[in-house]
Amino acid sequence: SGMFMRLAFSIATSVDPDILIIDESLSVGDGAFARKSFERIMQLRESGKTALLCSHSLYHIESVCNRVLWLDNGAVAGLGLPIHVLPAYSRTLEAPALALSTSATEFAVPMTKEASSCLPGTASILSIEARCGTQLGRQVRLTSNQSNLEIEVVFASDPQLPTPGIGLGIDTDTGVVVTTVSSVHEGVVLQRDSTGRGVARIAFPNLPLLRGRYTVSVFLTCERMLHVYEQALQSLHIEVEQVWLEPGLVRIPHQWVRMEEH
């Protein structure tokens, strides 16, 4: 069935359609084919064509689509911009997801891999480490708003491909997303050598997370942040302590404004 979907997608996009209907076919095939699929869809979109994408991948929907229709048991539950419809849909999933989240999963990618594991047309995560003071590894302990956290990701990529991007997600131990960062969205071009090997480092000075346990997931993506070459879910574990009593997940920078006396 996967080969059939690849053939169907290739034939459908080899012409110049006015309307392209895609039903979950982006999940089939290898990484190189998935990348080609996204590139072709973006080419059609940028040329003014209409694409109808049926998918449960919220990230891809938000990246590709400018209008979203949410169907629930055959009825329209939402229709509008992705920024409005997708959060409403996500809220319906949060309670079951939190109930199923009992413990952190193991690191999906070995701590270190050989550069030769990167195949043509792909990219691969080689290693991930966290550093806080003298601590170095997959688990670190720090103090809220006082400790500096640095994360290093070593990757290999096909040098014929555009430079990939790195995305990080920080979640609570119950699965609630706290924040995400992306080299692509922030306009950062990662440095790599002639073989396609590179190192990405990101620093979080005075990490503002409040007391609790958190995990870090790492994503190695294409240059458009559409196709994920490899992901390492919950690859790092962070335990945060704090010296004062303050509930919540994060301390947002702020200041008290003194009202002038009249």
mmCIF file of C-alpha atoms in Angstrom:
data_model
loop_
_atom_site.group_PDB
_atom_site.id
_atom_site.type_symbol
_atom_site.label_atom_id
_atom_site.label_comp_id
_atom_site.label_asym_id
_atom_site.label_seq_id
_atom_site.Cartn_x
_atom_site.Cartn_y
_atom_site.Cartn_z
ATOM 1 C CA SER A 1 0.000 0.000 0.000
ATOM 2 C CA GLY A 2 2.905 2.331 0.710
ATOM 3 C CA MET A 3 4.396 1.844 -2.760
ATOM 4 C CA PHE A 4 0.947 2.364 -4.293
ATOM 5 C CA MET A 5 0.577 5.707 -2.466
ATOM 6 C CA ARG A 6 4.038 6.793 -3.591
ATOM 7 C CA LEU A 7 3.173 6.029 -7.192
ATOM 8 C CA ALA A 8 -0.185 7.794 -6.919
ATOM 9 C CA PHE A 9 1.371 10.916 -5.416
ATOM 10 C CA SER A 10 4.147 10.994 -8.009
ATOM 11 C CA ILE A 11 1.670 10.738 -10.895
ATOM 12 C CA ALA A 12 -0.706 13.307 -9.416
ATOM 13 C CA THR A 13 2.037 15.899 -8.912
ATOM 14 C CA SER A 14 3.923 15.231 -12.148
ATOM 15 C CA VAL A 15 1.277 17.243 -14.008
ATOM 16 C CA ASP A 16 0.164 20.809 -13.320
ATOM 17 C CA PRO A 17 -3.102 20.367 -11.383
ATOM 18 C CA ASP A 18 -5.396 23.243 -10.458
ATOM 19 C CA ILE A 19 -6.485 21.332 -7.333
ATOM 20 C CA LEU A 20 -4.419 18.682 -5.539
ATOM 21 C CA ILE A 21 -6.085 16.447 -2.925
ATOM 22 C CA ILE A 22 -3.714 14.702 -0.507
ATOM 23 C CA ASP A 23 -5.045 12.157 2.001
ATOM 24 C CA GLU A 24 -2.361 11.175 4.543
ATOM 25 C CA SER A 25 0.016 10.082 1.755
ATOM 26 C CA LEU A 26 2.895 12.138 3.129
ATOM 27 C CA SER A 27 3.598 9.500 5.768
ATOM 28 C CA VAL A 28 4.559 6.824 3.251
ATOM 29 C CA GLY A 29 7.939 6.225 1.688
ATOM 30 C CA ASP A 30 11.416 6.973 2.960
ATOM 31 C CA GLY A 31 12.761 10.307 4.131
ATOM 32 C CA ALA A 32 13.992 11.355 0.709
ATOM 33 C CA PHE A 33 10.554 10.755 -0.841
ATOM 34 C CA ALA A 34 8.777 12.622 1.962
ATOM 35 C CA ARG A 35 11.084 15.572 1.436
ATOM 36 C CA LYS A 36 10.368 15.597 -2.313
ATOM 37 C CA SER A 37 6.653 15.465 -1.544
ATOM 38 C CA PHE A 38 6.763 18.556 0.661
ATOM 39 C CA GLU A 39 8.891 20.420 -1.849
ATOM 40 C CA ARG A 40 6.388 19.689 -4.620
ATOM 41 C CA ILE A 41 3.424 20.754 -2.470
ATOM 42 C CA MET A 42 5.118 24.051 -1.590
ATOM 43 C CA GLN A 43 5.919 24.656 -5.272
ATOM 44 C CA LEU A 44 2.261 24.185 -6.183
ATOM 45 C CA ARG A 45 1.143 26.416 -3.333
ATOM 46 C CA GLU A 46 3.571 29.190 -4.245
ATOM 47 C CA SER A 47 2.378 29.060 -7.868
ATOM 48 C CA GLY A 48 -1.195 29.800 -6.752
ATOM 49 C CA LYS A 49 -2.607 26.265 -6.949
ATOM 50 C CA THR A 50 -5.125 24.863 -4.464
ATOM 51 C CA ALA A 51 -4.132 21.963 -2.200
ATOM 52 C CA LEU A 52 -6.581 20.050 -0.007
ATOM 53 C CA LEU A 53 -4.603 18.236 2.706
ATOM 54 C CA CYS A 54 -6.348 15.650 4.889
ATOM 55 C CA SER A 55 -4.111 14.840 7.844
ATOM 56 C CA HIS A 56 -3.801 14.444 11.613
ATOM 57 C CA SER A 57 -0.358 16.060 11.601
ATOM 58 C CA LEU A 58 -1.114 19.447 13.132
ATOM 59 C CA TYR A 59 2.386 20.738 12.449
ATOM 60 C CA HIS A 60 2.153 20.008 8.733
ATOM 61 C CA ILE A 61 -1.337 21.477 8.539
ATOM 62 C CA GLU A 62 -0.170 24.695 10.145
ATOM 63 C CA SER A 63 2.933 24.819 7.930
ATOM 64 C CA VAL A 64 1.180 24.189 4.619
ATOM 65 C CA CYS A 65 -2.428 25.356 4.975
ATOM 66 C CA ASN A 66 -3.908 28.840 5.334
ATOM 67 C CA ARG A 67 -7.421 27.575 6.141
ATOM 68 C CA VAL A 68 -8.509 24.600 8.263
ATOM 69 C CA LEU A 69 -11.707 22.555 8.440
ATOM 70 C CA TRP A 70 -12.114 20.426 11.583
ATOM 71 C CA LEU A 71 -14.581 17.542 11.233
ATOM 72 C CA ASP A 72 -15.893 15.642 14.254
ATOM 73 C CA ASN A 73 -18.093 12.623 13.513
ATOM 74 C CA GLY A 74 -19.107 14.152 10.193
ATOM 75 C CA ALA A 75 -20.029 17.538 11.645
ATOM 76 C CA VAL A 76 -18.106 20.794 11.252
ATOM 77 C CA ALA A 77 -16.461 21.553 14.596
ATOM 78 C CA GLY A 78 -14.279 24.395 13.367
ATOM 79 C CA LEU A 79 -13.516 26.379 10.228
ATOM 80 C CA GLY A 80 -11.038 29.215 9.851
ATOM 81 C CA LEU A 81 -7.393 30.140 10.245
ATOM 82 C CA PRO A 82 -5.007 27.468 11.591
ATOM 83 C CA ILE A 83 -4.075 29.736 14.518
ATOM 84 C CA HIS A 84 -7.705 29.618 15.689
ATOM 85 C CA VAL A 85 -8.848 26.087 14.807
ATOM 86 C CA LEU A 86 -5.803 23.980 15.725
ATOM 87 C CA PRO A 87 -5.490 25.124 19.380
ATOM 88 C CA ALA A 88 -9.187 24.352 19.906
ATOM 89 C CA TYR A 89 -8.707 20.869 18.458
ATOM 90 C CA SER A 90 -5.563 20.319 20.547
ATOM 91 C CA ARG A 91 -7.422 21.166 23.751
ATOM 92 C CA THR A 92 -9.794 18.249 23.112
ATOM 93 C CA LEU A 93 -6.773 15.917 23.061
ATOM 94 C CA GLU A 94 -4.925 17.220 26.115
ATOM 95 C CA ALA A 95 -6.908 15.449 28.822
ATOM 96 C CA PRO A 96 -6.576 11.919 27.359
ATOM 97 C CA ALA A 97 -2.911 12.554 26.540
ATOM 98 C CA LEU A 98 -2.143 13.638 30.093
ATOM 99 C CA ALA A 99 -3.946 10.614 31.500
ATOM 100 C CA LEU A 100 -1.812 8.265 29.396
ATOM 101 C CA SER A 101 1.465 10.006 30.222
ATOM 102 C CA THR A 102 2.990 8.055 33.104
ATOM 103 C CA SER A 103 6.728 8.121 32.560
ATOM 104 C CA ALA A 104 9.363 9.440 30.172
ATOM 105 C CA THR A 105 10.187 7.284 27.167
ATOM 106 C CA GLU A 106 13.711 6.198 26.398
ATOM 107 C CA PHE A 107 15.960 8.142 24.077
ATOM 108 C CA ALA A 108 14.973 7.102 20.535
ATOM 109 C CA VAL A 109 18.454 7.707 19.122
ATOM 110 C CA PRO A 110 21.683 6.230 20.574
ATOM 111 C CA MET A 111 23.819 8.680 22.496
ATOM 112 C CA THR A 112 26.490 8.546 19.777
ATOM 113 C CA LYS A 113 26.403 7.242 16.225
ATOM 114 C CA GLU A 114 28.891 7.029 13.435
ATOM 115 C CA ALA A 115 28.720 9.678 10.719
ATOM 116 C CA SER A 116 28.464 6.898 8.153
ATOM 117 C CA SER A 117 24.922 6.194 9.398
ATOM 118 C CA CYS A 118 23.716 9.147 7.310
ATOM 119 C CA LEU A 119 22.416 7.874 3.979
ATOM 120 C CA PRO A 120 22.246 9.909 0.737
ATOM 121 C CA GLY A 121 19.275 12.250 0.730
ATOM 122 C CA THR A 122 18.935 12.176 4.527
ATOM 123 C CA ALA A 123 20.285 13.681 7.735
ATOM 124 C CA SER A 124 20.891 12.065 11.109
ATOM 125 C CA ILE A 125 21.380 13.053 14.753
ATOM 126 C CA LEU A 126 24.726 11.796 16.035
ATOM 127 C CA SER A 127 24.693 12.942 19.656
ATOM 128 C CA ILE A 128 22.856 15.171 22.138
ATOM 129 C CA GLU A 129 24.241 16.538 25.395
ATOM 130 C CA ALA A 130 23.181 19.031 28.027
ATOM 131 C CA ARG A 131 25.619 21.148 30.020
ATOM 132 C CA CYS A 132 25.016 23.065 33.238
ATOM 133 C CA GLY A 133 28.138 24.183 35.059
ATOM 134 C CA THR A 134 30.253 21.065 35.568
ATOM 135 C CA GLN A 135 27.338 18.758 34.722
ATOM 136 C CA LEU A 136 27.434 17.159 31.273
ATOM 137 C CA GLY A 137 25.191 14.429 29.923
ATOM 138 C CA ARG A 138 21.566 13.521 29.435
ATOM 139 C CA GLN A 139 20.410 14.512 32.929
ATOM 140 C CA VAL A 140 21.167 17.804 34.648
ATOM 141 C CA ARG A 141 19.934 19.589 37.749
ATOM 142 C CA LEU A 142 19.759 23.359 37.927
ATOM 143 C CA THR A 143 18.331 26.264 39.923
ATOM 144 C CA SER A 144 15.483 28.308 38.505
ATOM 145 C CA ASN A 145 16.489 31.717 37.094
ATOM 146 C CA GLN A 146 20.084 31.204 38.253
ATOM 147 C CA SER A 147 21.582 28.345 36.233
ATOM 148 C CA ASN A 148 22.649 28.469 32.596
ATOM 149 C CA LEU A 149 21.676 25.550 30.368
ATOM 150 C CA GLU A 150 23.455 24.726 27.114
ATOM 151 C CA ILE A 151 22.366 21.995 24.707
ATOM 152 C CA GLU A 152 24.635 20.624 21.975
ATOM 153 C CA VAL A 153 23.396 18.588 19.009
ATOM 154 C CA VAL A 154 25.862 16.944 16.631
ATOM 155 C CA PHE A 155 24.419 15.913 13.283
ATOM 156 C CA ALA A 156 25.423 14.457 9.930
ATOM 157 C CA SER A 157 23.748 15.262 6.628
ATOM 158 C CA ASP A 158 24.056 14.649 2.930
ATOM 159 C CA PRO A 159 26.251 17.597 1.833
ATOM 160 C CA GLN A 160 24.242 17.790 -1.404
ATOM 161 C CA LEU A 161 21.143 18.765 0.594
ATOM 162 C CA PRO A 162 20.453 22.289 1.885
ATOM 163 C CA THR A 163 21.621 22.826 5.464
ATOM 164 C CA PRO A 164 19.102 21.202 7.842
ATOM 165 C CA GLY A 165 17.475 22.870 10.835
ATOM 166 C CA ILE A 166 17.263 22.002 14.522
ATOM 167 C CA GLY A 167 14.134 22.248 16.644
ATOM 168 C CA LEU A 168 13.897 21.796 20.412
ATOM 169 C CA GLY A 169 10.826 21.220 22.540
ATOM 170 C CA ILE A 170 10.731 21.462 26.333
ATOM 171 C CA ASP A 171 7.869 19.576 28.023
ATOM 172 C CA THR A 172 6.838 18.876 31.591
ATOM 173 C CA ASP A 173 7.124 15.287 32.774
ATOM 174 C CA THR A 174 3.345 15.012 32.253
ATOM 175 C CA GLY A 175 3.624 15.909 28.576
ATOM 176 C CA VAL A 176 2.579 19.575 28.631
ATOM 177 C CA VAL A 177 4.534 21.615 26.065
ATOM 178 C CA VAL A 178 6.263 24.539 27.771
ATOM 179 C CA THR A 179 8.141 26.072 24.856
ATOM 180 C CA THR A 180 9.777 25.325 21.508
ATOM 181 C CA VAL A 181 12.674 26.879 19.607
ATOM 182 C CA SER A 182 13.719 26.482 15.973
ATOM 183 C CA SER A 183 16.855 27.499 14.102
ATOM 184 C CA VAL A 184 14.851 27.805 10.869
ATOM 185 C CA HIS A 185 12.126 30.071 12.228
ATOM 186 C CA GLU A 186 14.728 32.241 13.965
ATOM 187 C CA GLY A 187 16.800 32.637 10.792
ATOM 188 C CA VAL A 188 19.855 30.771 12.106
ATOM 189 C CA VAL A 189 21.867 28.842 9.490
ATOM 190 C CA LEU A 190 23.754 25.968 11.085
ATOM 191 C CA GLN A 191 27.418 25.512 10.254
ATOM 192 C CA ARG A 192 28.647 22.205 8.797
ATOM 193 C CA ASP A 193 31.793 20.966 7.107
ATOM 194 C CA SER A 194 32.305 19.605 3.584
ATOM 195 C CA THR A 195 31.140 16.141 4.665
ATOM 196 C CA GLY A 196 27.831 17.481 5.968
ATOM 197 C CA ARG A 197 28.721 17.106 9.646
ATOM 198 C CA GLY A 198 27.773 19.965 11.934
ATOM 199 C CA VAL A 199 27.241 21.045 15.526
ATOM 200 C CA ALA A 200 24.358 23.151 16.845
ATOM 201 C CA ARG A 201 24.512 24.766 20.281
ATOM 202 C CA ILE A 202 21.776 26.711 22.022
ATOM 203 C CA ALA A 203 22.107 28.445 25.383
ATOM 204 C CA PHE A 204 19.361 29.285 27.873
ATOM 205 C CA PRO A 205 20.851 31.853 30.292
ATOM 206 C CA ASN A 206 19.260 31.965 33.724
ATOM 207 C CA LEU A 207 16.731 29.331 32.669
ATOM 208 C CA PRO A 208 13.310 30.688 33.733
ATOM 209 C CA LEU A 209 11.647 27.303 34.307
ATOM 210 C CA LEU A 210 10.162 26.954 37.783
ATOM 211 C CA ARG A 211 10.477 23.958 40.083
ATOM 212 C CA GLY A 212 9.727 20.623 38.433
ATOM 213 C CA ARG A 213 10.952 17.934 36.078
ATOM 214 C CA TYR A 214 11.178 18.546 32.343
ATOM 215 C CA THR A 215 12.257 16.718 29.200
ATOM 216 C CA VAL A 216 13.839 18.019 25.994
ATOM 217 C CA SER A 217 13.020 16.588 22.561
ATOM 218 C CA VAL A 218 15.224 17.301 19.546
ATOM 219 C CA PHE A 219 14.153 17.386 15.891
ATOM 220 C CA LEU A 220 16.443 17.455 12.861
ATOM 221 C CA THR A 221 14.452 18.884 9.953
ATOM 222 C CA CYS A 222 14.765 20.080 6.377
ATOM 223 C CA GLU A 223 15.570 23.725 5.645
ATOM 224 C CA ARG A 224 11.860 24.614 5.573
ATOM 225 C CA MET A 225 11.055 22.909 8.880
ATOM 226 C CA LEU A 226 8.522 20.703 7.077
ATOM 227 C CA HIS A 227 10.157 17.271 6.854
ATOM 228 C CA VAL A 228 11.668 15.696 9.982
ATOM 229 C CA TYR A 229 14.776 13.663 9.146
ATOM 230 C CA GLU A 230 15.071 12.300 12.666
ATOM 231 C CA GLN A 231 13.652 12.980 16.103
ATOM 232 C CA ALA A 232 14.884 12.186 19.596
ATOM 233 C CA LEU A 233 11.896 12.388 21.929
ATOM 234 C CA GLN A 234 12.569 13.123 25.599
ATOM 235 C CA SER A 235 16.291 12.780 24.984
ATOM 236 C CA LEU A 236 17.312 15.041 27.890
ATOM 237 C CA HIS A 237 15.959 15.235 31.431
ATOM 238 C CA ILE A 238 16.085 18.410 33.507
ATOM 239 C CA GLU A 239 15.277 18.788 37.196
ATOM 240 C CA VAL A 240 14.729 22.359 38.345
ATOM 241 C CA GLU A 241 14.916 23.585 41.936
ATOM 242 C CA GLN A 242 14.045 27.067 43.186
ATOM 243 C CA VAL A 243 14.955 29.059 46.256
ATOM 244 C CA TRP A 244 11.591 30.763 46.725
ATOM 245 C CA LEU A 245 7.983 29.591 46.723
ATOM 246 C CA GLU A 246 6.341 30.502 43.438
ATOM 247 C CA PRO A 247 3.853 28.243 41.608
ATOM 248 C CA GLY A 248 3.676 27.816 37.845
ATOM 249 C CA LEU A 249 5.871 26.548 35.024
ATOM 250 C CA VAL A 250 7.934 29.546 34.003
ATOM 251 C CA ARG A 251 8.855 32.971 35.347
ATOM 252 C CA ILE A 252 8.185 35.544 32.636
ATOM 253 C CA PRO A 253 10.517 38.590 32.644
ATOM 254 C CA HIS A 254 8.644 41.560 34.078
ATOM 255 C CA GLN A 255 9.011 44.755 36.039
ATOM 256 C CA TRP A 256 6.938 46.670 38.566
ATOM 257 C CA VAL A 257 5.917 50.104 37.357
ATOM 258 C CA ARG A 258 5.682 52.827 39.985
ATOM 259 C CA MET A 259 2.789 55.156 39.476
ATOM 260 C CA GLU A 260 3.735 58.794 39.752
ATOM 261 C CA GLU A 261 1.908 60.746 42.432
ATOM 262 C CA HIS A 262 -0.394 63.458 41.164
#
